[in-house]
Coordinates of N, CA, C and O in Angstrom, one line a residue:
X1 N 104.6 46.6 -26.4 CA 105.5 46.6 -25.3 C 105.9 48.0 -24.9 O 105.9 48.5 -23.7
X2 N 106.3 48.6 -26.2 CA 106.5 50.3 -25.4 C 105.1 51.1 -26.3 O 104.6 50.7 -27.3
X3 N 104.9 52.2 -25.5 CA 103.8 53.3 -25.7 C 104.5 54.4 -26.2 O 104.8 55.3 -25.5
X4 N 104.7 54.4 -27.4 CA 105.0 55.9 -28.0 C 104.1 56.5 -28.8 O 103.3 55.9 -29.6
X5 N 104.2 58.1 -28.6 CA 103.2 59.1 -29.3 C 103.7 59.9 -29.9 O 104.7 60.4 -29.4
X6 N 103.5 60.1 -30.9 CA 104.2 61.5 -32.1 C 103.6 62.6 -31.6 O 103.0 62.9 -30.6
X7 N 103.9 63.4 -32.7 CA 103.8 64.7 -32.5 C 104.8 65.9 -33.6 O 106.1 65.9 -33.7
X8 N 103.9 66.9 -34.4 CA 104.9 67.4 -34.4 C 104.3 67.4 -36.4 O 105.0 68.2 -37.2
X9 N 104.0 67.1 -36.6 CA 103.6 66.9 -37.9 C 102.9 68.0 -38.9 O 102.6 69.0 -38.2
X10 N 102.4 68.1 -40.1 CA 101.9 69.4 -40.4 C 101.9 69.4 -42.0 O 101.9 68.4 -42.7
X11 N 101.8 71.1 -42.4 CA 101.6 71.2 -43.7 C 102.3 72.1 -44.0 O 101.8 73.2 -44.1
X12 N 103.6 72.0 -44.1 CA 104.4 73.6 -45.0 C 105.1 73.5 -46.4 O 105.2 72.6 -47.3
X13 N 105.4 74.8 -46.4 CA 105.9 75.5 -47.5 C 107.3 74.5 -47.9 O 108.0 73.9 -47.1
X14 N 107.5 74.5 -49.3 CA 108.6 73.9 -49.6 C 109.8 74.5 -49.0 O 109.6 75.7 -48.7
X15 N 111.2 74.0 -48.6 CA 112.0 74.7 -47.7 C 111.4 75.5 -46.3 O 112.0 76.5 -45.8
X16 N 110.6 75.1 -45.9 CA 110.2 75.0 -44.2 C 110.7 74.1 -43.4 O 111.7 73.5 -43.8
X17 N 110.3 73.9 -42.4 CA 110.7 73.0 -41.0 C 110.0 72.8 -40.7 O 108.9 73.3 -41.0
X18 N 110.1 71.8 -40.0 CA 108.9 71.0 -39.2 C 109.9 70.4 -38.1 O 111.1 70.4 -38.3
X19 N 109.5 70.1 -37.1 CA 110.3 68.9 -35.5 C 109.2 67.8 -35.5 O 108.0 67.7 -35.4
X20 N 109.9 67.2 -35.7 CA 108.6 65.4 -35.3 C 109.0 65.5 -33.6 O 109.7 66.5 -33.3
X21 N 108.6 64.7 -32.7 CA 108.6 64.1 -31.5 C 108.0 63.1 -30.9 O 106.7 63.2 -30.8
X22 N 108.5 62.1 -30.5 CA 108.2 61.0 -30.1 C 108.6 60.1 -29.0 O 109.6 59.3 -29.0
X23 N 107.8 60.3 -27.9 CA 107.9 60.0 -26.4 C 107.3 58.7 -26.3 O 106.4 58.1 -27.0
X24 N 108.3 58.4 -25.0 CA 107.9 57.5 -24.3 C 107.1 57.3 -22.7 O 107.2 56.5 -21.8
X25 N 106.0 58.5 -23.0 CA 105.5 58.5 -21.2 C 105.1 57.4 -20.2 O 104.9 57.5 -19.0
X26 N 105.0 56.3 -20.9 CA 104.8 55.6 -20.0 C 105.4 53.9 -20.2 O 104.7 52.9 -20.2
X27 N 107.2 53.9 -20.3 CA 108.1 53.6 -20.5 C 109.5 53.7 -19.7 O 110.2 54.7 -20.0
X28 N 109.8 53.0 -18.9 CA 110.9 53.5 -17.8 C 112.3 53.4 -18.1 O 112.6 52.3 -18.6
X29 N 113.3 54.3 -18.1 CA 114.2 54.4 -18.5 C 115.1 53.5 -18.1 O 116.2 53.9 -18.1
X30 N 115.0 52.3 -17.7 CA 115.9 51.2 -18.1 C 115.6 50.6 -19.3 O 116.5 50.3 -20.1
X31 N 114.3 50.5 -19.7 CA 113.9 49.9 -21.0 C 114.3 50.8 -22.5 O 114.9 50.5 -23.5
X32 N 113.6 52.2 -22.2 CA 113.8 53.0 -23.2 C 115.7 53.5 -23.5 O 116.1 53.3 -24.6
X33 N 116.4 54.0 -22.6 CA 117.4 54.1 -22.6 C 118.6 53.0 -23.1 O 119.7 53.4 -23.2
X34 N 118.5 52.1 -23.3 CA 119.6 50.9 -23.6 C 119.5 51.0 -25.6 O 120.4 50.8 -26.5
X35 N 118.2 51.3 -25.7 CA 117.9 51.1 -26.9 C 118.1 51.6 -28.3 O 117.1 52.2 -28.3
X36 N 118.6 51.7 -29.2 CA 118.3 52.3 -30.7 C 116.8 53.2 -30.7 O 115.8 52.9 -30.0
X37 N 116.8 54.0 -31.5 CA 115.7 54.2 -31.9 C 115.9 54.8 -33.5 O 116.9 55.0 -34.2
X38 N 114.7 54.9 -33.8 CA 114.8 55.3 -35.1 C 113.3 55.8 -35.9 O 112.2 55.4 -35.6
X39 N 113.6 56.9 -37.1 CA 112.7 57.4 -37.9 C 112.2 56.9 -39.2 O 112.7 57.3 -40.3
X40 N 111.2 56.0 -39.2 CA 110.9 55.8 -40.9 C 110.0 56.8 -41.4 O 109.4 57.7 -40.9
X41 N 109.9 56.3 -42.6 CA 108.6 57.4 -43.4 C 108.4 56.7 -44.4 O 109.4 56.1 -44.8
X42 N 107.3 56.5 -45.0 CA 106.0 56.2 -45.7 C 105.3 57.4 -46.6 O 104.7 58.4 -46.2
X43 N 105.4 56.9 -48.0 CA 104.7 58.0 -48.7 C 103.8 56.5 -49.2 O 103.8 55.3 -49.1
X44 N 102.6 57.9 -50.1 CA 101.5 56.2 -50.9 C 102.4 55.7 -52.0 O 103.3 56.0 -52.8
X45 N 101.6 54.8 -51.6 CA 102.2 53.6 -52.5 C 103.6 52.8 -52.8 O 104.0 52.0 -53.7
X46 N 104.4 53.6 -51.4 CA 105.8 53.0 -51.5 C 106.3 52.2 -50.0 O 105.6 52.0 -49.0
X47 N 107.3 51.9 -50.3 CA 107.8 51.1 -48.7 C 108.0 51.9 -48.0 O 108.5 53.0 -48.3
X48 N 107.8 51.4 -46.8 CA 108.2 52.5 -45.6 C 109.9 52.4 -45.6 O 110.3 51.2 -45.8
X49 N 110.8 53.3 -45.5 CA 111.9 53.3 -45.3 C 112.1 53.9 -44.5 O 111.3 54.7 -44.1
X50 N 113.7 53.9 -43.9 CA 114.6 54.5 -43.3 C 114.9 55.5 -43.2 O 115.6 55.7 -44.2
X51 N 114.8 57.0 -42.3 CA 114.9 58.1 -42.0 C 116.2 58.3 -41.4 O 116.9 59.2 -41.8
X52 N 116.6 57.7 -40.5 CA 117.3 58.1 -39.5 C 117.6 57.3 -38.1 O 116.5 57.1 -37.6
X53 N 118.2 57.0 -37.6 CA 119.0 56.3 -36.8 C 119.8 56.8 -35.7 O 120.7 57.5 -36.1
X54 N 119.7 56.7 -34.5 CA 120.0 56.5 -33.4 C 120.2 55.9 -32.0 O 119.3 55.7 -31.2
X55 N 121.6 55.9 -32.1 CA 122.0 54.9 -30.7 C 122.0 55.5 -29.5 O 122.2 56.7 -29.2
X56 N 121.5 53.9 -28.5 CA 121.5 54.6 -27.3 C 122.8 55.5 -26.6 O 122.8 56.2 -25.6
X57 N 123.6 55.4 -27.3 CA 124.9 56.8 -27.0 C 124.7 57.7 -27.5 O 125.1 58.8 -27.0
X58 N 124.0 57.7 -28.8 CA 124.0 59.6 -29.5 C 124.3 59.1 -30.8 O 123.5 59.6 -31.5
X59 N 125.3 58.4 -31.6 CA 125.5 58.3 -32.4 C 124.3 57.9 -33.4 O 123.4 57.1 -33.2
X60 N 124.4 59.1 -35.1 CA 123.7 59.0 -35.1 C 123.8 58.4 -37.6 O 124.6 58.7 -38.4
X61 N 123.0 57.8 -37.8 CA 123.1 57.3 -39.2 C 122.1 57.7 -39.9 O 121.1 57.9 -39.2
X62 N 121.8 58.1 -41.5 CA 120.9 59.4 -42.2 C 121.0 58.7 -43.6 O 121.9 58.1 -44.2
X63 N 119.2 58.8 -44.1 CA 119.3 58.0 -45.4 C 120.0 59.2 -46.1 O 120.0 60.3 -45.6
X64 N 120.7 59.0 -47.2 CA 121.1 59.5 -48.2 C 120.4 60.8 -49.0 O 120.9 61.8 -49.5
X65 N 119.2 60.4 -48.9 CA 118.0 61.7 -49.4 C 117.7 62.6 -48.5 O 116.8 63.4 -48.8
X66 N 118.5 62.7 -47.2 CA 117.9 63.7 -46.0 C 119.3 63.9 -45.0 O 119.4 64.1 -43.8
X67 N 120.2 63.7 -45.9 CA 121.7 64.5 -44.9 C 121.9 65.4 -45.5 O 121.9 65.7 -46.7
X68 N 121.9 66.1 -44.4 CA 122.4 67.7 -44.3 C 121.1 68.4 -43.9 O 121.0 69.5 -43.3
X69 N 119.9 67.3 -44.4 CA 118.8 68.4 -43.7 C 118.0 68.2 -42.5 O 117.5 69.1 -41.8
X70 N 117.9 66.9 -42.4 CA 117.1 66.2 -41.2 C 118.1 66.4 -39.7 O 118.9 67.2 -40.1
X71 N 118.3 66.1 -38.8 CA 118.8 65.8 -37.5 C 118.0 65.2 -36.3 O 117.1 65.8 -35.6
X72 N 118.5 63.9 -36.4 CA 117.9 62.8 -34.9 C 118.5 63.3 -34.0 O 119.7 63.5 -34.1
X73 N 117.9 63.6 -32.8 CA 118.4 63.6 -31.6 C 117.6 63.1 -30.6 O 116.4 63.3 -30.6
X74 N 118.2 62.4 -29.6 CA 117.5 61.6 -28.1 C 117.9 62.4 -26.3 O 118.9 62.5 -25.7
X75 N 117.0 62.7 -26.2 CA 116.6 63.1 -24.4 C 116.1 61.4 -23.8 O 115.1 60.7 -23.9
X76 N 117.4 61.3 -23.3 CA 117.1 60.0 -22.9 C 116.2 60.4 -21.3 O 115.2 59.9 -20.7
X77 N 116.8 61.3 -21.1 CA 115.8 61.4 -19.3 C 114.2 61.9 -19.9 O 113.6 62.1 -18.9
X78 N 113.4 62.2 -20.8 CA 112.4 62.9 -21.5 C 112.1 61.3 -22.1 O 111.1 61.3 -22.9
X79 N 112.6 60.3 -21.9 CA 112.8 59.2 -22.8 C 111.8 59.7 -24.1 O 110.6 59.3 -24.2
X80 N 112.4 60.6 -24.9 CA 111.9 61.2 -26.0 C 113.0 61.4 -27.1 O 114.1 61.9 -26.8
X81 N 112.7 61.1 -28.6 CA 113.4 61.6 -29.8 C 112.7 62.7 -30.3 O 111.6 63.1 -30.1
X82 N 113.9 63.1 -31.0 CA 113.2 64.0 -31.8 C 114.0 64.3 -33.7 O 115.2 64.0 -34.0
X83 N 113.1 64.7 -34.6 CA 113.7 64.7 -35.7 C 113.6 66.4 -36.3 O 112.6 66.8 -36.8
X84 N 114.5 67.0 -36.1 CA 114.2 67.9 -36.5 C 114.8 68.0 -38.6 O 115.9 67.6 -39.2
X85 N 113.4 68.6 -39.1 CA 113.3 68.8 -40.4 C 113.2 70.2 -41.0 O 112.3 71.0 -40.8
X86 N 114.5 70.1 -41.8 CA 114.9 71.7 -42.5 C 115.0 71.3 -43.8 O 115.1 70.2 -44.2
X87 N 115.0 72.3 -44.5 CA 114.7 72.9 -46.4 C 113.7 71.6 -46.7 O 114.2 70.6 -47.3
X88 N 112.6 71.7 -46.4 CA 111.8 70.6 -47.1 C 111.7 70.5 -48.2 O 112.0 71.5 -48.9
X89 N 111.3 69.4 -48.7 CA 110.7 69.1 -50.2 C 110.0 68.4 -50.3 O 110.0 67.3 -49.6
X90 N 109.0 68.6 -51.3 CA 108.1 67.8 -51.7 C 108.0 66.3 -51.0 O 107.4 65.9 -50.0
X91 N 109.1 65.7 -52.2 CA 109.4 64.3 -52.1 C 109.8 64.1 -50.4 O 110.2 62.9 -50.2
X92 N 109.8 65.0 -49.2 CA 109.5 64.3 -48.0 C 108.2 64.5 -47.8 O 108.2 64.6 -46.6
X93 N 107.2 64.6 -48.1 CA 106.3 64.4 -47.8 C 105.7 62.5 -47.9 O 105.8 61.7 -48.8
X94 N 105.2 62.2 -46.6 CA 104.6 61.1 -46.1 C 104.2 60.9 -44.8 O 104.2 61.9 -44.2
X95 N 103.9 59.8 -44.2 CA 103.5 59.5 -42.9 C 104.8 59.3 -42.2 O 105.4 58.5 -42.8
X96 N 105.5 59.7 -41.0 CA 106.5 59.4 -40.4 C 106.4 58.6 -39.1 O 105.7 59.0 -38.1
X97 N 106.9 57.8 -39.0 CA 107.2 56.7 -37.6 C 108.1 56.6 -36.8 O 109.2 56.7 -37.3
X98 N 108.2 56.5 -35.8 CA 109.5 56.3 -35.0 C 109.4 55.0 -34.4 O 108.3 54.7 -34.1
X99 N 110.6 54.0 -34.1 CA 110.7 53.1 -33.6 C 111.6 53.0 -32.8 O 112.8 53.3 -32.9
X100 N 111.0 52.3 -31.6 CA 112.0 51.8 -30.4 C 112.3 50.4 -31.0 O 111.6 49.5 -31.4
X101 N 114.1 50.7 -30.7 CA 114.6 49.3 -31.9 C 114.6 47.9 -31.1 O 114.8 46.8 -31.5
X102 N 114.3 48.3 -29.6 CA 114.9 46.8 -28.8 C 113.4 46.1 -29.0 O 113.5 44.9 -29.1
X103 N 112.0 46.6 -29.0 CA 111.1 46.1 -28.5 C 110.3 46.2 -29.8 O 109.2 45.9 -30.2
X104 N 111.2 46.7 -30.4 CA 110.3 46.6 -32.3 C 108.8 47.4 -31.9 O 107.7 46.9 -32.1
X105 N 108.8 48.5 -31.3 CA 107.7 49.1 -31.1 C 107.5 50.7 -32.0 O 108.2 51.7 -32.0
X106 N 106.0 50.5 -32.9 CA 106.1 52.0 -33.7 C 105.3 52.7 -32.9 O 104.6 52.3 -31.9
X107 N 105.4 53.8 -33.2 CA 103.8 54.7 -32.9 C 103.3 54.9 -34.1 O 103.6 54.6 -35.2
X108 N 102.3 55.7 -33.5 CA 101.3 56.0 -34.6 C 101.5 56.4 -36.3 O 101.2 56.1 -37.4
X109 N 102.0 56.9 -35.8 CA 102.6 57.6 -37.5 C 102.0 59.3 -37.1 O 101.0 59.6 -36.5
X110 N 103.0 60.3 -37.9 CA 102.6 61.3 -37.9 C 102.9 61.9 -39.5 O 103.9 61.6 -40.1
X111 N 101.4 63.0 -40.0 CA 101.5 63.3 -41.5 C 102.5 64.6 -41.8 O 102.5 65.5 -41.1
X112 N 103.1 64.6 -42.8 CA 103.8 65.2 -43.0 C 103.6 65.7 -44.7 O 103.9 65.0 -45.6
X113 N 103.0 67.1 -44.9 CA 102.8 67.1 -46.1 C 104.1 68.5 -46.5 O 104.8 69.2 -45.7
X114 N 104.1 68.5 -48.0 CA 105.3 69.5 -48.2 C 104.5 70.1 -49.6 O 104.1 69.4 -50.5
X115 N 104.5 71.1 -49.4 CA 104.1 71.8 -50.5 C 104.5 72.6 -51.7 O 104.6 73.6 -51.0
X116 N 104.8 73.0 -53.0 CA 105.4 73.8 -53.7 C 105.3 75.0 -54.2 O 106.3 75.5 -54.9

């Protein structure tokens, strides 16, 4: 139902950065705008979990393993999120997703490796 594309993914240095991004270009802002969105992540051989959380107002919720370093934010007129990622580690490394929460829609996934 919605078309989202990542972006933004890569290979760095332990304590690097990275920005995920994940648009909606072809998604009109009545649909994209009302909605939650949110970040999971996927390493091998585990469940995909919960990254990060945000409402269509701004407000925003953070797994436990990535406060203080991750930050969700939404350009609702860009109908685009973004995750920006600081002091990496290892243990974030995985495939990351974003979800539009009204229409249960992922994208692709984008890789994220962390190195030591």
């Amino acid at each position: 139902q919605v078309y989202l594309v990542e972006s933004g993914g890569g290979s760095v240095q332990a304590g690097g950065s990275l920005r995920l991004s994940c648009k909606a270009p072809r998604t009109i802002t009545s649909v994209f705008n009302p909605s939650p969105m949110a970040w999971y992540r996927q390493a091998p051989g585990k469940q995909r979990e919960l990254v990060a959380e945000i409402s269509n107002g701004g407000r925003t919720t953070y797994a436990d393993s990535v406060k203080g370093r991750f930050t969700i934010s939404r350009d609702n007129a860009r109908k685009t999120i973004y995750l920006q990622m600081n002091s990496l580690k290892p243990e974030d490394a995985a495939v990351y997703y974003c979800l539009h929460g009204n229409s249960r829609s992922w994208g692709q996934g984008t890789q994220v490796t962390v190195s030591s």
